[in-house]
Amino acid sequence: MDATALATANFELLKKNPYPGRGLVIGRSSVDDAWLMIYWIMGRSASSRNRKFVVAGNTLRTEPVDTRQMDNPELLIYDAMLELPNIYLVSNGDQTRTIYDGLLAGGSFASALEKREREPDAPHYTPRISGMLDLQAYPGTVTLSILKANQANPANTDRYTYHTAKSPRGFGVGLTTYRGDGNPLPSFNGDPLLLPCAGKAEAVLDSYWNALNADNRVSLAVKQISAQDGSSRILVRNRFAQ
């Protein structure tokens, strides 16, 4: 199967999946000389749905829509995208800040995540998914990570780090937290998914928003990063924002 067919097939599976949970993709625009960083959140509970994305400069945060209706804010409210000079981070939890602080102190992406575990939300034990785009040296590198509960003993965490080759224009690689709906929710497994990044950032935002299950989608963001000078902008769509 060629790249276009594989990315299309994976995208069709995403469209049919009622609950992939949170997801991230890092890839390259098919029309601009730019990288794209995609992140979305979904929710089944009232607390999970009571969120929106807020942009402050080059940072993407989750915030409650109604502060009176928020359970487990330590798992639901966090910086989802942060950046250092020519380094761009995305994750589904407060490990974004852990990675940022670790890199700032001279450490590595992997060493920072050694301090973290899968989320403590038994019985789901939601995986922590994280990504880094490093443009310090041409042509740039992409690193993805997933921290998952060990199948034999969920008190332990399995750690997978992927160093993927530079995607051709129009493609990206991504992870989701779950394989689908269920109770408990089944964790993502397998290699990162090859997915499409077709069109400008606005078109990619529309495409992924329309692909996500309409009953469960909450917020979606696309960060466009210039391959020339590293400048960035973030586009956001919120379902429940007031």
PDB file of N, CA, C and O in Angstrom, residues 147-211:
ATOM      1  N   LEU A 147       3.280   6.622  26.887  1.00  0.00           N
ATOM      2  CA  LEU A 147       3.464   5.956  28.173  1.00  0.00           C
ATOM      3  C   LEU A 147       2.166   5.238  28.483  1.00  0.00           C
ATOM      4  O   LEU A 147       1.115   5.869  28.643  1.00  0.00           O
ATOM      5  N   LYS A 148       2.232   3.900  28.589  1.00  0.00           N
ATOM      6  CA  LYS A 148       1.029   3.082  28.735  1.00  0.00           C
ATOM      7  C   LYS A 148       1.137   2.181  29.949  1.00  0.00           C
ATOM      8  O   LYS A 148       2.232   1.769  30.346  1.00  0.00           O
ATOM      9  N   ALA A 149      -0.024   1.818  30.501  1.00  0.00           N
ATOM     10  CA  ALA A 149      -0.044   0.856  31.589  1.00  0.00           C
ATOM     11  C   ALA A 149       0.426  -0.504  31.073  1.00  0.00           C
ATOM     12  O   ALA A 149       0.031  -0.950  29.994  1.00  0.00           O
ATOM     13  N   ASN A 150       1.282  -1.141  31.840  1.00  0.00           N
ATOM     14  CA  ASN A 150       1.730  -2.485  31.511  1.00  0.00           C
ATOM     15  C   ASN A 150       0.536  -3.443  31.540  1.00  0.00           C
ATOM     16  O   ASN A 150      -0.282  -3.401  32.466  1.00  0.00           O
ATOM     17  N   GLN A 151       0.432  -4.326  30.556  1.00  0.00           N
ATOM     18  CA  GLN A 151      -0.730  -5.204  30.460  1.00  0.00           C
ATOM     19  C   GLN A 151      -0.805  -6.198  31.619  1.00  0.00           C
ATOM     20  O   GLN A 151      -1.893  -6.544  32.088  1.00  0.00           O
ATOM     21  N   ALA A 152       0.335  -6.664  32.087  1.00  0.00           N
ATOM     22  CA  ALA A 152       0.346  -7.638  33.175  1.00  0.00           C
ATOM     23  C   ALA A 152       0.119  -6.989  34.528  1.00  0.00           C
ATOM     24  O   ALA A 152      -0.501  -7.577  35.416  1.00  0.00           O
ATOM     25  N   ASN A 153       0.620  -5.749  34.687  1.00  0.00           N
ATOM     26  CA  ASN A 153       0.496  -5.042  35.958  1.00  0.00           C
ATOM     27  C   ASN A 153       0.354  -3.558  35.681  1.00  0.00           C
ATOM     28  O   ASN A 153       1.356  -2.868  35.471  1.00  0.00           O
ATOM     29  N   PRO A 154      -0.877  -3.037  35.668  1.00  0.00           N
ATOM     30  CA  PRO A 154      -1.074  -1.630  35.306  1.00  0.00           C
ATOM     31  C   PRO A 154      -0.469  -0.632  36.284  1.00  0.00           C
ATOM     32  O   PRO A 154      -0.448   0.565  36.006  1.00  0.00           O
ATOM     33  N   ALA A 155       0.059  -1.126  37.409  1.00  0.00           N
ATOM     34  CA  ALA A 155       0.784  -0.231  38.307  1.00  0.00           C
ATOM     35  C   ALA A 155       2.101   0.214  37.690  1.00  0.00           C
ATOM     36  O   ALA A 155       2.690   1.219  38.105  1.00  0.00           O
ATOM     37  N   ASN A 156       2.567  -0.528  36.689  1.00  0.00           N
ATOM     38  CA  ASN A 156       3.806  -0.205  35.994  1.00  0.00           C
ATOM     39  C   ASN A 156       3.511   0.444  34.651  1.00  0.00           C
ATOM     40  O   ASN A 156       2.427   0.274  34.079  1.00  0.00           O
ATOM     41  N   THR A 157       4.485   1.187  34.135  1.00  0.00           N
ATOM     42  CA  THR A 157       4.320   1.924  32.881  1.00  0.00           C
ATOM     43  C   THR A 157       5.284   1.414  31.824  1.00  0.00           C
ATOM     44  O   THR A 157       6.482   1.312  32.072  1.00  0.00           O
ATOM     45  N   ASP A 158       4.747   1.085  30.653  1.00  0.00           N
ATOM     46  CA  ASP A 158       5.571   0.761  29.486  1.00  0.00           C
ATOM     47  C   ASP A 158       5.838   2.049  28.717  1.00  0.00           C
ATOM     48  O   ASP A 158       4.934   2.879  28.559  1.00  0.00           O
ATOM     49  N   ARG A 159       7.065   2.210  28.217  1.00  0.00           N
ATOM     50  CA  ARG A 159       7.478   3.450  27.571  1.00  0.00           C
ATOM     51  C   ARG A 159       7.930   3.169  26.142  1.00  0.00           C
ATOM     52  O   ARG A 159       8.829   2.369  25.921  1.00  0.00           O
ATOM     53  N   TYR A 160       7.314   3.838  25.196  1.00  0.00           N
ATOM     54  CA  TYR A 160       7.658   3.667  23.789  1.00  0.00           C
ATOM     55  C   TYR A 160       8.012   5.037  23.213  1.00  0.00           C
ATOM     56  O   TYR A 160       7.239   5.994  23.330  1.00  0.00           O
ATOM     57  N   THR A 161       9.175   5.118  22.574  1.00  0.00           N
ATOM     58  CA  THR A 161       9.612   6.358  21.929  1.00  0.00           C
ATOM     59  C   THR A 161       9.883   6.054  20.461  1.00  0.00           C
ATOM     60  O   THR A 161      10.524   5.056  20.132  1.00  0.00           O
ATOM     61  N   TYR A 162       9.392   6.925  19.589  1.00  0.00           N
ATOM     62  CA  TYR A 162       9.525   6.727  18.147  1.00  0.00           C
ATOM     63  C   TYR A 162      10.248   7.925  17.534  1.00  0.00           C
ATOM     64  O   TYR A 162       9.847   9.072  17.741  1.00  0.00           O
ATOM     65  N   HIS A 163      11.296   7.643  16.788  1.00  0.00           N
ATOM     66  CA  HIS A 163      12.014   8.664  16.030  1.00  0.00           C
ATOM     67  C   HIS A 163      11.667   8.423  14.561  1.00  0.00           C
ATOM     68  O   HIS A 163      12.211   7.509  13.926  1.00  0.00           O
ATOM     69  N   THR A 164      10.750   9.216  14.048  1.00  0.00           N
ATOM     70  CA  THR A 164      10.259   8.961  12.699  1.00  0.00           C
ATOM     71  C   THR A 164      11.028   9.780  11.665  1.00  0.00           C
ATOM     72  O   THR A 164      11.508  10.871  11.956  1.00  0.00           O
ATOM     73  N   ALA A 165      11.131   9.241  10.464  1.00  0.00           N
ATOM     74  CA  ALA A 165      11.765   9.967   9.375  1.00  0.00           C
ATOM     75  C   ALA A 165      10.903  11.170   8.990  1.00  0.00           C
ATOM     76  O   ALA A 165       9.698  11.217   9.275  1.00  0.00           O
ATOM     77  N   LYS A 166      11.521  12.165   8.365  1.00  0.00           N
ATOM     78  CA  LYS A 166      10.788  13.352   7.939  1.00  0.00           C
ATOM     79  C   LYS A 166       9.678  12.957   6.972  1.00  0.00           C
ATOM     80  O   LYS A 166       9.909  12.252   5.982  1.00  0.00           O
ATOM     81  N   SER A 167       8.464  13.383   7.276  1.00  0.00           N
ATOM     82  CA  SER A 167       7.321  13.054   6.431  1.00  0.00           C
ATOM     83  C   SER A 167       7.385  13.817   5.112  1.00  0.00           C
ATOM     84  O   SER A 167       7.817  14.972   5.079  1.00  0.00           O
ATOM     85  N   PRO A 168       6.957  13.192   4.010  1.00  0.00           N
ATOM     86  CA  PRO A 168       6.790  13.963   2.769  1.00  0.00           C
ATOM     87  C   PRO A 168       5.708  15.025   2.967  1.00  0.00           C
ATOM     88  O   PRO A 168       4.886  14.939   3.876  1.00  0.00           O
ATOM     89  N   ARG A 169       5.706  16.019   2.111  1.00  0.00           N
ATOM     90  CA  ARG A 169       4.662  17.032   2.191  1.00  0.00           C
ATOM     91  C   ARG A 169       3.289  16.371   2.045  1.00  0.00           C
ATOM     92  O   ARG A 169       3.088  15.507   1.205  1.00  0.00           O
ATOM     93  N   GLY A 170       2.378  16.825   2.899  1.00  0.00           N
ATOM     94  CA  GLY A 170       1.024  16.290   2.843  1.00  0.00           C
ATOM     95  C   GLY A 170       0.762  15.126   3.771  1.00  0.00           C
ATOM     96  O   GLY A 170      -0.357  14.589   3.787  1.00  0.00           O
ATOM     97  N   PHE A 171       1.766  14.749   4.575  1.00  0.00           N
ATOM     98  CA  PHE A 171       1.607  13.612   5.485  1.00  0.00           C
ATOM     99  C   PHE A 171       2.125  13.953   6.877  1.00  0.00           C
ATOM    100  O   PHE A 171       2.973  14.839   7.045  1.00  0.00           O
ATOM    101  N   GLY A 172       1.619  13.238   7.864  1.00  0.00           N
ATOM    102  CA  GLY A 172       2.091  13.377   9.223  1.00  0.00           C
ATOM    103  C   GLY A 172       2.017  12.042   9.939  1.00  0.00           C
ATOM    104  O   GLY A 172       1.486  11.061   9.405  1.00  0.00           O
ATOM    105  N   VAL A 173       2.568  11.998  11.142  1.00  0.00           N
ATOM    106  CA  VAL A 173       2.500  10.796  11.967  1.00  0.00           C
ATOM    107  C   VAL A 173       1.820  11.170  13.278  1.00  0.00           C
ATOM    108  O   VAL A 173       2.009  12.280  13.800  1.00  0.00           O
ATOM    109  N   GLY A 174       1.027  10.241  13.811  1.00  0.00           N
ATOM    110  CA  GLY A 174       0.262  10.593  14.988  1.00  0.00           C
ATOM    111  C   GLY A 174      -0.052   9.432  15.907  1.00  0.00           C
ATOM    112  O   GLY A 174       0.155   8.265  15.567  1.00  0.00           O
ATOM    113  N   LEU A 175      -0.543   9.793  17.082  1.00  0.00           N
ATOM    114  CA  LEU A 175      -0.957   8.849  18.106  1.00  0.00           C
ATOM    115  C   LEU A 175      -2.308   9.289  18.656  1.00  0.00           C
ATOM    116  O   LEU A 175      -2.619  10.479  18.695  1.00  0.00           O
ATOM    117  N   THR A 176      -3.097   8.324  19.107  1.00  0.00           N
ATOM    118  CA  THR A 176      -4.307   8.618  19.872  1.00  0.00           C
ATOM    119  C   THR A 176      -4.200   7.891  21.209  1.00  0.00           C
ATOM    120  O   THR A 176      -3.372   6.988  21.374  1.00  0.00           O
ATOM    121  N   THR A 177      -5.044   8.273  22.150  1.00  0.00           N
ATOM    122  CA  THR A 177      -4.968   7.606  23.449  1.00  0.00           C
ATOM    123  C   THR A 177      -5.674   6.261  23.453  1.00  0.00           C
ATOM    124  O   THR A 177      -5.250   5.336  24.150  1.00  0.00           O
ATOM    125  N   TYR A 178      -6.746   6.140  22.665  1.00  0.00           N
ATOM    126  CA  TYR A 178      -7.554   4.909  22.711  1.00  0.00           C
ATOM    127  C   TYR A 178      -7.757   4.314  21.313  1.00  0.00           C
ATOM    128  O   TYR A 178      -7.686   5.019  20.306  1.00  0.00           O
ATOM    129  N   ARG A 179      -8.061   3.018  21.305  1.00  0.00           N
ATOM    130  CA  ARG A 179      -8.403   2.341  20.057  1.00  0.00           C
ATOM    131  C   ARG A 179      -9.873   2.541  19.698  1.00  0.00           C
ATOM    132  O   ARG A 179     -10.281   2.332  18.561  1.00  0.00           O
ATOM    133  N   GLY A 180     -10.673   2.909  20.696  1.00  0.00           N
ATOM    134  CA  GLY A 180     -12.101   3.085  20.484  1.00  0.00           C
ATOM    135  C   GLY A 180     -12.806   3.214  21.814  1.00  0.00           C
ATOM    136  O   GLY A 180     -12.164   3.372  22.857  1.00  0.00           O
ATOM    137  N   ASP A 181     -14.127   3.151  21.777  1.00  0.00           N
ATOM    138  CA  ASP A 181     -14.917   3.288  22.996  1.00  0.00           C
ATOM    139  C   ASP A 181     -14.895   1.978  23.782  1.00  0.00           C
ATOM    140  O   ASP A 181     -14.525   0.923  23.259  1.00  0.00           O
ATOM    141  N   GLY A 182     -15.294   2.040  25.045  1.00  0.00           N
ATOM    142  CA  GLY A 182     -15.336   0.849  25.877  1.00  0.00           C
ATOM    143  C   GLY A 182     -15.232   1.214  27.338  1.00  0.00           C
ATOM    144  O   GLY A 182     -15.044   2.374  27.702  1.00  0.00           O
ATOM    145  N   ASN A 183     -15.374   0.223  28.197  1.00  0.00           N
ATOM    146  CA  ASN A 183     -15.236   0.439  29.628  1.00  0.00           C
ATOM    147  C   ASN A 183     -14.625  -0.815  30.251  1.00  0.00           C
ATOM    148  O   ASN A 183     -15.317  -1.806  30.413  1.00  0.00           O
ATOM    149  N   PRO A 184     -13.321  -0.802  30.554  1.00  0.00           N
ATOM    150  CA  PRO A 184     -12.432   0.355  30.426  1.00  0.00           C
ATOM    151  C   PRO A 184     -12.083   0.647  28.969  1.00  0.00           C
ATOM    152  O   PRO A 184     -12.228  -0.203  28.100  1.00  0.00           O
ATOM    153  N   LEU A 185     -11.616   1.867  28.742  1.00  0.00           N
ATOM    154  CA  LEU A 185     -11.232   2.287  27.399  1.00  0.00           C
ATOM    155  C   LEU A 185      -9.968   1.554  26.969  1.00  0.00           C
ATOM    156  O   LEU A 185      -8.997   1.496  27.723  1.00  0.00           O
ATOM    157  N   PRO A 186      -9.958   0.978  25.769  1.00  0.00           N
ATOM    158  CA  PRO A 186      -8.777   0.230  25.294  1.00  0.00           C
ATOM    159  C   PRO A 186      -7.682   1.167  24.797  1.00  0.00           C
ATOM    160  O   PRO A 186      -7.912   1.998  23.925  1.00  0.00           O
ATOM    161  N   SER A 187      -6.479   1.043  25.349  1.00  0.00           N
ATOM    162  CA  SER A 187      -5.367   1.915  24.984  1.00  0.00           C
ATOM    163  C   SER A 187      -4.936   1.704  23.538  1.00  0.00           C
ATOM    164  O   SER A 187      -5.029   0.608  22.987  1.00  0.00           O
ATOM    165  N   PHE A 188      -4.429   2.763  22.943  1.00  0.00           N
ATOM    166  CA  PHE A 188      -3.820   2.686  21.612  1.00  0.00           C
ATOM    167  C   PHE A 188      -2.697   1.659  21.621  1.00  0.00           C
ATOM    168  O   PHE A 188      -1.962   1.524  22.611  1.00  0.00           O
ATOM    169  N   ASN A 189      -2.547   0.936  20.524  1.00  0.00           N
ATOM    170  CA  ASN A 189      -1.393   0.043  20.394  1.00  0.00           C
ATOM    171  C   ASN A 189      -0.877   0.087  18.962  1.00  0.00           C
ATOM    172  O   ASN A 189      -1.532   0.583  18.060  1.00  0.00           O
ATOM    173  N   GLY A 190       0.333  -0.407  18.787  1.00  0.00           N
ATOM    174  CA  GLY A 190       0.939  -0.412  17.463  1.00  0.00           C
ATOM    175  C   GLY A 190       1.794   0.806  17.205  1.00  0.00           C
ATOM    176  O   GLY A 190       2.042   1.623  18.100  1.00  0.00           O
ATOM    177  N   ASP A 191       2.266   0.916  15.964  1.00  0.00           N
ATOM    178  CA  ASP A 191       3.140   2.020  15.568  1.00  0.00           C
ATOM    179  C   ASP A 191       2.334   3.303  15.351  1.00  0.00           C
ATOM    180  O   ASP A 191       1.108   3.260  15.167  1.00  0.00           O
ATOM    181  N   PRO A 192       3.017   4.451  15.353  1.00  0.00           N
ATOM    182  CA  PRO A 192       2.330   5.701  15.010  1.00  0.00           C
ATOM    183  C   PRO A 192       1.636   5.589  13.652  1.00  0.00           C
ATOM    184  O   PRO A 192       2.084   4.873  12.751  1.00  0.00           O
ATOM    185  N   LEU A 193       0.548   6.307  13.520  1.00  0.00           N
ATOM    186  CA  LEU A 193      -0.271   6.255  12.317  1.00  0.00           C
ATOM    187  C   LEU A 193       0.201   7.270  11.283  1.00  0.00           C
ATOM    188  O   LEU A 193       0.456   8.431  11.613  1.00  0.00           O
ATOM    189  N   LEU A 194       0.318   6.841  10.036  1.00  0.00           N
ATOM    190  CA  LEU A 194       0.532   7.775   8.938  1.00  0.00           C
ATOM    191  C   LEU A 194      -0.815   8.394   8.606  1.00  0.00           C
ATOM    192  O   LEU A 194      -1.799   7.686   8.372  1.00  0.00           O
ATOM    193  N   LEU A 195      -0.877   9.742   8.606  1.00  0.00           N
ATOM    194  CA  LEU A 195      -2.137  10.445   8.414  1.00  0.00           C
ATOM    195  C   LEU A 195      -1.948  11.609   7.455  1.00  0.00           C
ATOM    196  O   LEU A 195      -0.832  12.114   7.293  1.00  0.00           O
ATOM    197  N   PRO A 196      -3.027  12.067   6.822  1.00  0.00           N
ATOM    198  CA  PRO A 196      -2.897  13.153   5.840  1.00  0.00           C
ATOM    199  C   PRO A 196      -2.784  14.524   6.498  1.00  0.00           C
ATOM    200  O   PRO A 196      -3.316  14.773   7.585  1.00  0.00           O
ATOM    201  N   CYS A 197      -2.058  15.418   5.822  1.00  0.00           N
ATOM    202  CA  CYS A 197      -1.987  16.841   6.188  1.00  0.00           C
ATOM    203  C   CYS A 197      -2.204  17.640   4.907  1.00  0.00           C
ATOM    204  O   CYS A 197      -1.341  18.400   4.474  1.00  0.00           O
ATOM    205  N   ALA A 198      -3.356  17.443   4.295  1.00  0.00           N
ATOM    206  CA  ALA A 198      -3.623  17.995   2.972  1.00  0.00           C
ATOM    207  C   ALA A 198      -4.176  19.407   3.052  1.00  0.00           C
ATOM    208  O   ALA A 198      -5.150  19.657   3.764  1.00  0.00           O
ATOM    209  N   GLY A 199      -3.536  20.332   2.344  1.00  0.00           N
ATOM    210  CA  GLY A 199      -4.034  21.693   2.258  1.00  0.00           C
ATOM    211  C   GLY A 199      -3.420  22.620   3.285  1.00  0.00           C
ATOM    212  O   GLY A 199      -2.504  22.272   4.024  1.00  0.00           O
ATOM    213  N   LYS A 200      -3.942  23.834   3.311  1.00  0.00           N
ATOM    214  CA  LYS A 200      -3.484  24.829   4.277  1.00  0.00           C
ATOM    215  C   LYS A 200      -3.975  24.462   5.676  1.00  0.00           C
ATOM    216  O   LYS A 200      -4.835  23.594   5.843  1.00  0.00           O
ATOM    217  N   ALA A 201      -3.439  25.167   6.683  1.00  0.00           N
ATOM    218  CA  ALA A 201      -3.782  24.862   8.069  1.00  0.00           C
ATOM    219  C   ALA A 201      -5.290  24.919   8.295  1.00  0.00           C
ATOM    220  O   ALA A 201      -5.858  24.086   9.013  1.00  0.00           O
ATOM    221  N   GLU A 202      -5.954  25.897   7.691  1.00  0.00           N
ATOM    222  CA  GLU A 202      -7.401  26.037   7.858  1.00  0.00           C
ATOM    223  C   GLU A 202      -8.144  24.814   7.318  1.00  0.00           C
ATOM    224  O   GLU A 202      -9.110  24.338   7.928  1.00  0.00           O
ATOM    225  N   ALA A 203      -7.682  24.297   6.174  1.00  0.00           N
ATOM    226  CA  ALA A 203      -8.318  23.129   5.580  1.00  0.00           C
ATOM    227  C   ALA A 203      -8.068  21.880   6.420  1.00  0.00           C
ATOM    228  O   ALA A 203      -8.951  21.022   6.566  1.00  0.00           O
ATOM    229  N   VAL A 204      -6.872  21.767   6.980  1.00  0.00           N
ATOM    230  CA  VAL A 204      -6.553  20.626   7.833  1.00  0.00           C
ATOM    231  C   VAL A 204      -7.408  20.659   9.095  1.00  0.00           C
ATOM    232  O   VAL A 204      -7.923  19.624   9.545  1.00  0.00           O
ATOM    233  N   LEU A 205      -7.587  21.848   9.683  1.00  0.00           N
ATOM    234  CA  LEU A 205      -8.446  21.966  10.856  1.00  0.00           C
ATOM    235  C   LEU A 205      -9.863  21.501  10.517  1.00  0.00           C
ATOM    236  O   LEU A 205     -10.475  20.725  11.270  1.00  0.00           O
ATOM    237  N   ASP A 206     -10.405  21.962   9.400  1.00  0.00           N
ATOM    238  CA  ASP A 206     -11.749  21.545   8.988  1.00  0.00           C
ATOM    239  C   ASP A 206     -11.827  20.043   8.789  1.00  0.00           C
ATOM    240  O   ASP A 206     -12.788  19.390   9.219  1.00  0.00           O
ATOM    241  N   SER A 207     -10.811  19.488   8.135  1.00  0.00           N
ATOM    242  CA  SER A 207     -10.820  18.066   7.800  1.00  0.00           C
ATOM    243  C   SER A 207     -10.830  17.194   9.054  1.00  0.00           C
ATOM    244  O   SER A 207     -11.624  16.254   9.170  1.00  0.00           O
ATOM    245  N   TYR A 208      -9.971  17.519  10.019  1.00  0.00           N
ATOM    246  CA  TYR A 208      -9.902  16.707  11.228  1.00  0.00           C
ATOM    247  C   TYR A 208     -11.121  16.943  12.124  1.00  0.00           C
ATOM    248  O   TYR A 208     -11.619  16.000  12.754  1.00  0.00           O
ATOM    249  N   TRP A 209     -11.595  18.170  12.194  1.00  0.00           N
ATOM    250  CA  TRP A 209     -12.788  18.431  12.991  1.00  0.00           C
ATOM    251  C   TRP A 209     -13.969  17.630  12.469  1.00  0.00           C
ATOM    252  O   TRP A 209     -14.724  17.012  13.239  1.00  0.00           O
ATOM    253  N   ASN A 210     -14.137  17.595  11.169  1.00  0.00           N
ATOM    254  CA  ASN A 210     -15.241  16.850  10.568  1.00  0.00           C
ATOM    255  C   ASN A 210     -15.056  15.343  10.690  1.00  0.00           C
ATOM    256  O   ASN A 210     -16.031  14.588  10.668  1.00  0.00           O
ATOM    257  N   ALA A 211     -13.801  14.897  10.845  1.00  0.00           N
ATOM    258  CA  ALA A 211     -13.541  13.459  10.982  1.00  0.00           C
ATOM    259  C   ALA A 211     -13.878  12.947  12.368  1.00  0.00           C
ATOM    260  O   ALA A 211     -14.266  11.783  12.531  1.00  0.00           O
TER     261      ALA A 211
END
